Amino acid sequence: MYSLGLSVIIVITAPVAGLAQADQNTLPQTPQVSSPIPAAQAQRYRIGAGDVLDIRILNRPQLSREAVRVEGDGMIRMPLIEEEIQAACKSVSELASDIAKRYLKYYRNPQVDVFVKEYHAREVALIGAVNEQGRYQMQRRLRLLELLSFAKGPSDKAGQTINIVRGPRTDICGNNGESTSDEGGFISLRLSDTLRGEEQANPYVQSGDIVTIPEAEQVYVVGNVYSPKSVSLKEPITVSRAIAMAGGPLRDSKTDRVHIVRQQPNGEKSEMYVNLSAIARKRAEDVMLQPNDIVEVPESTGKSVIRSLLGAVAPSVAQLPVRVIP
């Protein structure tokens, strides 16, 4: 589910009073802002490539433009102005003033309003085991933990890591007006460190980042237990603990012959049997489970492991959305 369906609009009005070319004897008026806002707020966001702007000129509807997309080089075009106008790297008030000054050649006292209609220059994607996956458009700098809070945190299936894929990017707002390039990279952090807000595990996210929380690997507990289920391996889990997490064995279970099916790296399967009663008495080793193990607690009638596995997995499959592929 996306939280970006509605466009967010910031309105900054920056009318610039000046002199039309036809009247050179009157001094230009002092620039004014019709709706004053604190300077810190005006500087909070710098326009970037991909942003969509609404630019309106008071009493000049023929010059006003809606949904002006900032090109990849940071430039836009406006009627009557021959050269392109740099929009990227400027605040909305700075852009409004720049456009107003250019129209002094044609009109006296042009009043320009600039609206940031859609924020695409600072967009990041958050996917994987989070409660609300989506693309997030940032209007200010955000640290990773704050981004997670907007996505309502990691889901119950989250593993132990959080990864940031940072693609190659060019910053047209580099120092001294020169564009700078970044080759990108891959950052892997411990999710628990990020959730604690540790500084090294809580970096600022950047435009174009893809943040992923992989799901934890799982094992499956099936058979004659109270609640057959898949168990996430967020931490090391033994066979007795996994069975306990599934509610424990039922009364008619054969706890002396718990069946573990293990998928080997070469594609082959191996099987082993453990005595749950002996483990409880500390007379046998409590086997540590590996990803994708199937733990079957049998009953006297010999219930099928496949039928048990379907019973554990099928309910979650039924909850998935249905999509038609044309």
CSV table of C-alpha atoms in Angstrom, one decimal:
chain,number,residue,atom,x,y,z
A,1,MET,CA,0.0,0.0,0.0
A,2,TYR,CA,1.4,3.4,-0.9
A,3,SER,CA,1.1,6.5,1.1
A,4,LEU,CA,1.9,8.7,-1.8
A,5,GLY,CA,-1.4,8.9,-3.7
A,6,LEU,CA,-2.0,12.5,-2.8
A,7,SER,CA,0.3,15.2,-4.1
A,8,VAL,CA,1.8,17.4,-1.5
A,9,ILE,CA,1.8,21.1,-2.3
A,10,ILE,CA,4.0,23.8,-0.7
A,11,VAL,CA,3.0,27.3,-1.7
A,12,ILE,CA,5.6,30.0,-1.6
A,13,THR,CA,4.7,33.4,-3.1
A,14,ALA,CA,7.5,35.7,-4.0
A,15,PRO,CA,6.2,38.7,-5.9
A,16,VAL,CA,9.0,40.9,-7.1
A,17,ALA,CA,8.3,44.6,-7.7
A,18,GLY,CA,10.3,46.2,-10.4
A,19,LEU,CA,10.2,48.5,-13.4
A,20,ALA,CA,9.0,47.6,-16.8
A,21,GLN,CA,11.4,48.5,-19.6
A,22,ALA,CA,9.0,51.2,-20.8
A,23,ASP,CA,9.4,53.2,-17.6
A,24,GLN,CA,13.1,53.8,-16.8
A,25,ASN,CA,12.7,56.9,-14.6
A,26,THR,CA,11.0,55.2,-11.7
A,27,LEU,CA,13.2,53.3,-9.2
A,28,PRO,CA,12.4,49.6,-8.8
A,29,GLN,CA,10.3,48.8,-5.8
A,30,THR,CA,11.6,46.7,-2.9
A,31,PRO,CA,10.9,43.0,-3.5
A,32,GLN,CA,8.0,41.8,-1.2
A,33,VAL,CA,6.6,38.5,-0.1
A,34,SER,CA,2.9,38.5,0.0
A,35,SER,CA,2.7,35.5,2.4
A,36,PRO,CA,5.7,35.7,4.6
A,37,ILE,CA,7.2,32.5,6.0
A,38,PRO,CA,10.3,31.9,8.0
A,39,ALA,CA,13.5,31.8,6.0
A,40,ALA,CA,14.5,28.4,7.4
A,41,GLN,CA,11.3,26.9,6.0
A,42,ALA,CA,11.9,28.4,2.6
A,43,GLN,CA,15.4,26.9,2.5
A,44,ARG,CA,14.3,23.5,3.8
A,45,TYR,CA,13.8,22.0,0.4
A,46,ARG,CA,15.8,22.4,-2.8
A,47,ILE,CA,14.2,21.7,-6.1
A,48,GLY,CA,15.6,18.7,-7.9
A,49,ALA,CA,15.4,16.9,-11.2
A,50,GLY,CA,12.1,15.1,-11.7
A,51,ASP,CA,10.1,17.4,-9.4
A,52,VAL,CA,6.8,18.7,-10.8
A,53,LEU,CA,6.1,22.4,-10.3
A,54,ASP,CA,3.1,24.7,-10.7
A,55,ILE,CA,4.1,28.2,-11.7
A,56,ARG,CA,1.5,30.9,-11.7
A,57,ILE,CA,1.8,34.6,-12.6
A,58,LEU,CA,-0.9,36.9,-11.2
A,59,ASN,CA,-3.3,38.2,-13.8
A,60,ARG,CA,-1.2,36.5,-16.5
A,61,PRO,CA,-3.0,33.2,-17.1
A,62,GLN,CA,-1.4,32.9,-20.6
A,63,LEU,CA,2.0,32.7,-18.9
A,64,SER,CA,1.1,30.4,-16.0
A,65,ARG,CA,2.0,26.8,-16.3
A,66,GLU,CA,0.8,23.7,-14.4
A,67,ALA,CA,2.8,20.4,-14.0
A,68,VAL,CA,6.2,21.7,-15.2
A,69,ARG,CA,8.6,18.9,-14.8
A,70,VAL,CA,12.2,19.7,-13.9
A,71,GLU,CA,14.4,18.1,-16.5
A,72,GLY,CA,17.3,15.8,-15.8
A,73,ASP,CA,19.7,18.7,-16.2
A,74,GLY,CA,17.7,20.8,-13.7
A,75,MET,CA,16.2,23.2,-16.2
A,76,ILE,CA,12.7,24.4,-17.1
A,77,ARG,CA,11.2,26.6,-19.8
A,78,MET,CA,8.7,29.5,-19.5
A,79,PRO,CA,6.8,31.4,-22.1
A,80,LEU,CA,8.5,34.5,-23.6
A,81,ILE,CA,11.8,33.6,-21.9
A,82,GLU,CA,14.2,32.5,-24.6
A,83,GLU,CA,16.8,30.7,-22.5
A,84,GLU,CA,16.1,27.8,-20.1
A,85,ILE,CA,15.8,28.6,-16.4
A,86,GLN,CA,17.7,26.6,-13.8
A,87,ALA,CA,15.2,25.3,-11.2
A,88,ALA,CA,17.3,22.6,-9.6
A,89,CYS,CA,19.3,23.5,-6.5
A,90,LYS,CA,17.1,26.5,-5.8
A,91,SER,CA,14.4,26.9,-3.1
A,92,VAL,CA,11.0,27.7,-4.4
A,93,SER,CA,11.3,31.3,-3.3
A,94,GLU,CA,14.6,31.7,-5.2
A,95,LEU,CA,13.0,30.3,-8.3
A,96,ALA,CA,10.0,32.6,-8.0
A,97,SER,CA,12.3,35.6,-7.7
A,98,ASP,CA,14.4,34.5,-10.7
A,99,ILE,CA,11.3,34.1,-12.9
A,100,ALA,CA,9.9,37.4,-11.8
A,101,LYS,CA,13.1,39.2,-12.7
A,102,ARG,CA,13.1,37.8,-16.1
A,103,TYR,CA,9.6,39.0,-16.8
A,104,LEU,CA,10.5,42.6,-15.8
A,105,LYS,CA,11.5,42.9,-19.5
A,106,TYR,CA,7.9,42.6,-20.5
A,107,TYR,CA,5.7,43.5,-17.5
A,108,ARG,CA,5.8,45.8,-14.5
A,109,ASN,CA,5.7,44.3,-11.1
A,110,PRO,CA,5.2,40.6,-12.1
A,111,GLN,CA,4.0,38.5,-9.2
A,112,VAL,CA,5.1,34.9,-9.4
A,113,ASP,CA,3.8,32.0,-7.2
A,114,VAL,CA,5.7,28.7,-7.3
A,115,PHE,CA,4.1,25.4,-6.1
A,116,VAL,CA,6.0,22.2,-5.6
A,117,LYS,CA,3.3,19.8,-6.7
A,118,GLU,CA,5.2,16.5,-6.7
A,119,TYR,CA,8.4,15.6,-5.0
A,120,HIS,CA,10.4,13.1,-7.1
A,121,ALA,CA,13.9,14.4,-6.7
A,122,ARG,CA,14.2,12.9,-3.2
A,123,GLU,CA,12.3,9.6,-3.6
A,124,VAL,CA,13.4,6.4,-2.0
A,125,ALA,CA,11.9,2.9,-2.1
A,126,LEU,CA,11.3,0.7,1.0
A,127,ILE,CA,10.5,-2.9,0.3
A,128,GLY,CA,10.7,-6.3,1.9
A,129,ALA,CA,9.6,-7.3,5.4
A,130,VAL,CA,8.1,-3.9,6.3
A,131,ASN,CA,4.5,-3.1,7.2
A,132,GLU,CA,4.0,-0.6,4.5
A,133,GLN,CA,6.1,-1.0,1.4
A,134,GLY,CA,6.3,1.8,-1.0
A,135,ARG,CA,8.0,4.8,-2.5
A,136,TYR,CA,8.5,7.6,-0.2
A,137,GLN,CA,9.0,11.2,-1.4
A,138,MET,CA,11.1,13.2,1.1
A,139,GLN,CA,10.7,16.9,1.6
A,140,ARG,CA,13.7,17.0,3.9
A,141,ARG,CA,16.7,14.9,5.0
A,142,LEU,CA,15.7,11.7,6.8
A,143,ARG,CA,17.7,9.1,8.7
A,144,LEU,CA,17.0,5.4,8.1
A,145,LEU,CA,15.2,4.9,11.4
A,146,GLU,CA,12.8,7.8,10.7
A,147,LEU,CA,12.0,6.3,7.2
A,148,LEU,CA,11.2,3.0,8.9
A,149,SER,CA,8.8,4.8,11.3
A,150,PHE,CA,6.8,6.1,8.3
A,151,ALA,CA,6.5,2.6,7.0
A,152,LYS,CA,5.2,1.5,10.5
A,153,GLY,CA,8.4,-0.5,11.2
A,154,PRO,CA,9.6,-4.0,10.1
A,155,SER,CA,7.0,-6.8,9.9
A,156,ASP,CA,7.0,-9.9,12.0
A,157,LYS,CA,8.8,-11.8,9.2
A,158,ALA,CA,11.8,-9.4,9.2
A,159,GLY,CA,15.2,-11.0,9.4
A,160,GLN,CA,18.3,-9.6,11.1
A,161,THR,CA,19.6,-7.3,8.4
A,162,ILE,CA,18.6,-4.1,6.5
A,163,ASN,CA,20.2,-3.3,3.2
A,164,ILE,CA,20.6,-0.1,1.2
A,165,VAL,CA,21.2,-0.3,-2.5
A,166,ARG,CA,22.6,3.0,-3.6
A,167,GLY,CA,22.8,3.3,-7.4
A,168,PRO,CA,25.1,5.6,-9.4
A,169,ARG,CA,23.9,9.2,-9.3
A,170,THR,CA,25.0,12.6,-10.5
A,171,ASP,CA,24.6,15.6,-8.2
A,172,ILE,CA,24.0,18.7,-10.3
A,173,CYS,CA,24.1,20.8,-7.1
A,174,GLY,CA,27.7,20.0,-6.3
A,175,ASN,CA,30.2,22.4,-4.7
A,176,ASN,CA,31.1,25.5,-6.8
A,177,GLY,CA,28.3,24.8,-9.1
A,178,GLU,CA,30.0,21.7,-10.6
A,179,SER,CA,28.2,18.5,-11.0
A,180,THR,CA,29.6,15.5,-9.0
A,181,SER,CA,29.2,11.8,-9.6
A,182,ASP,CA,28.7,9.0,-7.1
A,183,GLU,CA,29.2,5.4,-8.2
A,184,GLY,CA,26.8,4.2,-5.5
A,185,GLY,CA,27.3,1.1,-3.5
A,186,PHE,CA,25.7,-1.5,-1.1
A,187,ILE,CA,25.3,-1.0,2.6
A,188,SER,CA,24.3,-3.8,5.0
A,189,LEU,CA,23.4,-3.1,8.6
A,190,ARG,CA,22.1,-5.0,11.6
A,191,LEU,CA,18.4,-4.2,11.9
A,192,SER,CA,18.6,-4.3,15.7
A,193,ASP,CA,21.3,-1.7,15.7
A,194,THR,CA,19.2,0.5,13.5
A,195,LEU,CA,16.1,0.1,15.6
A,196,ARG,CA,18.2,1.2,18.7
A,197,GLY,CA,19.2,4.4,16.8
A,198,GLU,CA,22.9,3.7,16.8
A,199,GLU,CA,24.5,6.4,14.7
A,200,GLN,CA,26.6,4.1,12.5
A,201,ALA,CA,23.6,2.0,11.7
A,202,ASN,CA,21.3,5.0,11.1
A,203,PRO,CA,22.6,6.9,8.1
A,204,TYR,CA,20.8,9.5,6.1
A,205,VAL,CA,19.0,8.0,3.1
A,206,GLN,CA,19.6,9.5,-0.3
A,207,SER,CA,17.5,10.1,-3.4
A,208,GLY,CA,17.2,6.9,-5.4
A,209,ASP,CA,18.1,4.6,-2.5
A,210,ILE,CA,16.4,1.2,-2.4
A,211,VAL,CA,16.0,0.1,1.2
A,212,THR,CA,15.3,-3.7,1.7
A,213,ILE,CA,14.6,-5.7,4.8
A,214,PRO,CA,14.9,-9.4,3.8
A,215,GLU,CA,12.6,-11.9,5.4
A,216,ALA,CA,14.1,-14.2,7.9
A,217,GLU,CA,14.7,-17.8,6.7
A,218,GLN,CA,12.1,-20.3,7.9
A,219,VAL,CA,11.5,-23.8,9.2
A,220,TYR,CA,8.2,-25.6,9.1
A,221,VAL,CA,6.7,-27.4,12.1
A,222,VAL,CA,3.9,-29.8,10.9
A,223,GLY,CA,2.1,-32.9,12.0
A,224,ASN,CA,0.6,-33.7,15.3
A,225,VAL,CA,1.1,-30.3,17.0
A,226,TYR,CA,-1.5,-27.8,18.2
A,227,SER,CA,-0.7,-25.1,15.7
A,228,PRO,CA,1.3,-26.2,12.6
A,229,LYS,CA,3.2,-23.2,11.3
A,230,SER,CA,6.3,-21.7,9.7
A,231,VAL,CA,8.8,-20.4,12.2
A,232,SER,CA,11.1,-17.5,11.3
A,233,LEU,CA,14.8,-18.1,12.0
A,234,LYS,CA,15.5,-14.6,13.4
A,235,GLU,CA,17.8,-16.3,15.8
A,236,PRO,CA,19.1,-19.9,16.2
A,237,ILE,CA,16.3,-22.2,17.1
A,238,THR,CA,16.4,-25.8,18.3
A,239,VAL,CA,13.9,-28.5,17.4
A,240,SER,CA,12.3,-28.6,20.8
A,241,ARG,CA,11.9,-24.8,20.8
A,242,ALA,CA,10.3,-24.8,17.3
A,243,ILE,CA,7.8,-27.5,18.4
A,244,ALA,CA,7.0,-25.4,21.5
A,245,MET,CA,6.4,-22.4,19.3
A,246,ALA,CA,3.9,-24.5,17.4
A,247,GLY,CA,2.0,-25.1,20.6
A,248,GLY,CA,3.7,-28.4,21.5
A,249,PRO,CA,2.8,-32.0,20.6
A,250,LEU,CA,-0.7,-33.4,21.0
A,251,ARG,CA,-1.3,-36.2,23.4
A,252,ASP,CA,-1.3,-39.0,20.8
A,253,SER,CA,2.0,-37.9,19.3
A,254,LYS,CA,5.0,-40.2,18.9
A,255,THR,CA,7.5,-37.8,20.5
A,256,ASP,CA,10.3,-40.5,20.5
A,257,ARG,CA,10.5,-40.3,16.7
A,258,VAL,CA,10.2,-36.7,15.6
A,259,HIS,CA,11.1,-36.6,11.9
A,260,ILE,CA,13.3,-33.8,10.4
A,261,VAL,CA,13.6,-33.4,6.7
A,262,ARG,CA,16.6,-31.3,5.6
A,263,GLN,CA,17.4,-29.9,2.2
A,264,GLN,CA,21.0,-30.3,1.3
A,265,PRO,CA,23.0,-27.6,-0.7
A,266,ASN,CA,23.4,-30.1,-3.6
A,267,GLY,CA,19.6,-30.5,-3.9
A,268,GLU,CA,19.4,-33.8,-2.1
A,269,LYS,CA,17.3,-34.4,1.0
A,270,SER,CA,18.5,-36.0,4.3
A,271,GLU,CA,16.3,-37.3,7.1
A,272,MET,CA,16.9,-37.7,10.8
A,273,TYR,CA,14.9,-38.7,13.8
A,274,VAL,CA,15.1,-37.2,17.3
A,275,ASN,CA,13.6,-38.3,20.6
A,276,LEU,CA,11.8,-35.3,22.1
A,277,SER,CA,11.3,-36.9,25.4
A,278,ALA,CA,15.0,-37.7,25.7
A,279,ILE,CA,15.8,-34.1,24.8
A,280,ALA,CA,13.5,-32.9,27.6
A,281,ARG,CA,15.4,-35.1,30.1
A,282,LYS,CA,18.7,-33.9,28.6
A,283,ARG,CA,19.6,-37.4,27.5
A,284,ALA,CA,19.8,-36.4,23.8
A,285,GLU,CA,21.1,-33.5,21.8
A,286,ASP,CA,18.6,-30.7,21.0
A,287,VAL,CA,19.3,-30.4,17.3
A,288,MET,CA,19.8,-26.9,15.9
A,289,LEU,CA,17.5,-26.3,12.9
A,290,GLN,CA,18.7,-25.0,9.5
A,291,PRO,CA,16.7,-22.9,7.0
A,292,ASN,CA,13.9,-24.8,5.2
A,293,ASP,CA,14.0,-27.7,7.6
A,294,ILE,CA,10.6,-29.6,8.0
A,295,VAL,CA,10.0,-30.8,11.5
A,296,GLU,CA,7.2,-33.4,11.6
A,297,VAL,CA,5.7,-34.6,14.9
A,298,PRO,CA,4.0,-37.9,13.9
A,299,GLU,CA,1.0,-39.6,15.3
A,300,SER,CA,0.2,-43.2,15.6
A,301,THR,CA,-1.8,-43.3,12.4
A,302,GLY,CA,1.2,-42.0,10.3
A,303,LYS,CA,-0.2,-38.8,8.9
A,304,SER,CA,1.4,-37.7,5.6
A,305,VAL,CA,4.2,-35.0,6.0
A,306,ILE,CA,3.1,-33.4,2.7
A,307,ARG,CA,-0.5,-33.1,3.8
A,308,SER,CA,0.7,-31.6,7.1
A,309,LEU,CA,3.0,-29.2,5.3
A,310,LEU,CA,0.1,-28.0,3.1
A,311,GLY,CA,-1.9,-27.4,6.3
A,312,ALA,CA,0.7,-25.1,7.7
A,313,VAL,CA,1.4,-23.2,4.5
A,314,ALA,CA,-2.0,-23.0,2.8
A,315,PRO,CA,-3.7,-20.5,5.1
A,316,SER,CA,-1.0,-17.9,4.4
A,317,VAL,CA,-1.3,-18.5,0.7
A,318,ALA,CA,-5.0,-17.9,0.7
A,319,GLN,CA,-4.4,-14.4,2.1
A,320,LEU,CA,-2.3,-13.3,-0.8
A,321,PRO,CA,-3.8,-10.8,-3.3
A,322,VAL,CA,-4.9,-12.1,-6.7
A,323,ARG,CA,-3.3,-10.4,-9.8
A,324,VAL,CA,-4.1,-11.1,-13.4
A,325,ILE,CA,-1.1,-11.2,-15.8
A,326,PRO,CA,-2.2,-10.3,-19.4
